């Protein structure tokens, strides 16, 4: 049976478009505010959402997401709050896959089997694990499989073709293609490495290949949607919330509007 994530991505493909995947950290700007903001991404037009598990050393994240993680951690966010975020978003939007994006250390410390069980119980659809080497992923993938969770791995322009094949063989749901070398963040240009990476990744797998790291407006979303199965946006949503400077109504309106703009972008012909 196809997972909720696979079904959602296939439905977007059947419409002749890329999926829109939105990211925000749990607990940002508060736990309740984060739940509302992630809901606003779906209301605006995201097909899938990623709930970030804030980390004190987010090595792959740029300054914008680091700032959001720091706000969440200073606010006292805990893993139970991440699962509560997943549960409330999933309950309010039962058709939408809700993923958790996390570094491996918190999962390992929480307990691999326990994390998978609690994520599934919350209604989560899977996990994105950017720093878990495929060679060390057996325990997680077994636990995830027992609970019907997808495991999404990340590939980068520096990945050799043989490595791409190893990563894509181990993953499920989709492959997360990092569009540019370096950390996450919006950029003026998406980067010409992305299209080549998608083509090389597709040569190894039938999984959808979704591109993240850099998209911030409808034009860039359309550019990436022309060659990828999904467009992943995170920092641009975080920036809208930061710019609202504590005005929750404005923050929700702004992220909802950005989601709608990006959703129009991925549908552009």
Steps between C-alpha positions, in 0.01 A plus 500: 500500500636842403583735787320830547814681386535291183130543423518877540806533276343272239184714503704815429678320216165391357402868491811566292678703767757485776392469862557788743664401828522753782728493805482671839659404833275391785481749785555802276409763595323302776362146504143620440617764252699238311199269476294786358776600256549148365122475459514827304752348259250227416212747480706711259570213264784277624443134419738367767652656812823434685508568874855576608631365828705796629864416563771691685754436222309495170805454278311485169279799571573860417465802730124542448406151618769514768328811634163324504648194671660724762167672570328163533769358729504810720123460522554155648383282209535126560455190284154452650411845360620388155268199519216720624560730202485202262186367669307827490597582140425144384162500676401835351620405149445124474581482129841665528821308580680646802870414517757566771841628392762433762866442557579149617630570851159589655345184351783284630475649848119472509516137392464393138204265541327740739545796264353308206207376709424846642527669160261249348260533794495876443394447139837572346573373150876464525836651582769694313841419646765721335800380699426128543737298278317233304753244630385570857127521429387137532361533853302811410370366172381179667314697771358742242383217278320333789297818546442584133732803508697617198872575534629786286873537445685805366730508196724788394674615182823354642347148514659263247268284287583184694419672824171630359401143419578386855299782655197470274485121547468549875246783503125522451241770436731729306864598466594842640739666254699789645502751214817685591812417692501624856233588753134578455370848431328700231714611210460732205567210264412139568825365360575315180619192689144405586380385160806280447460348848133418435587332169780294656279401793209401276734269310528290818141489625127522429450704817392863453791744528417818691730802508566721800742767619445838342149552362328815624246615240261379231750556219763282662233243589396484133864470393557200728158347428597478133751222579420369851214299650473729800612843618604533866486841671602577858709812561262727308214400732717552808595846373134599471438406862813680620402810303158505666684580826258326735178593318350151468214607277737664255738202513223252417364718221849544352596131502158405361546756220853378424375140485228606256756686285733198495207265430420711195866480400514119498188500278647741245524371145 
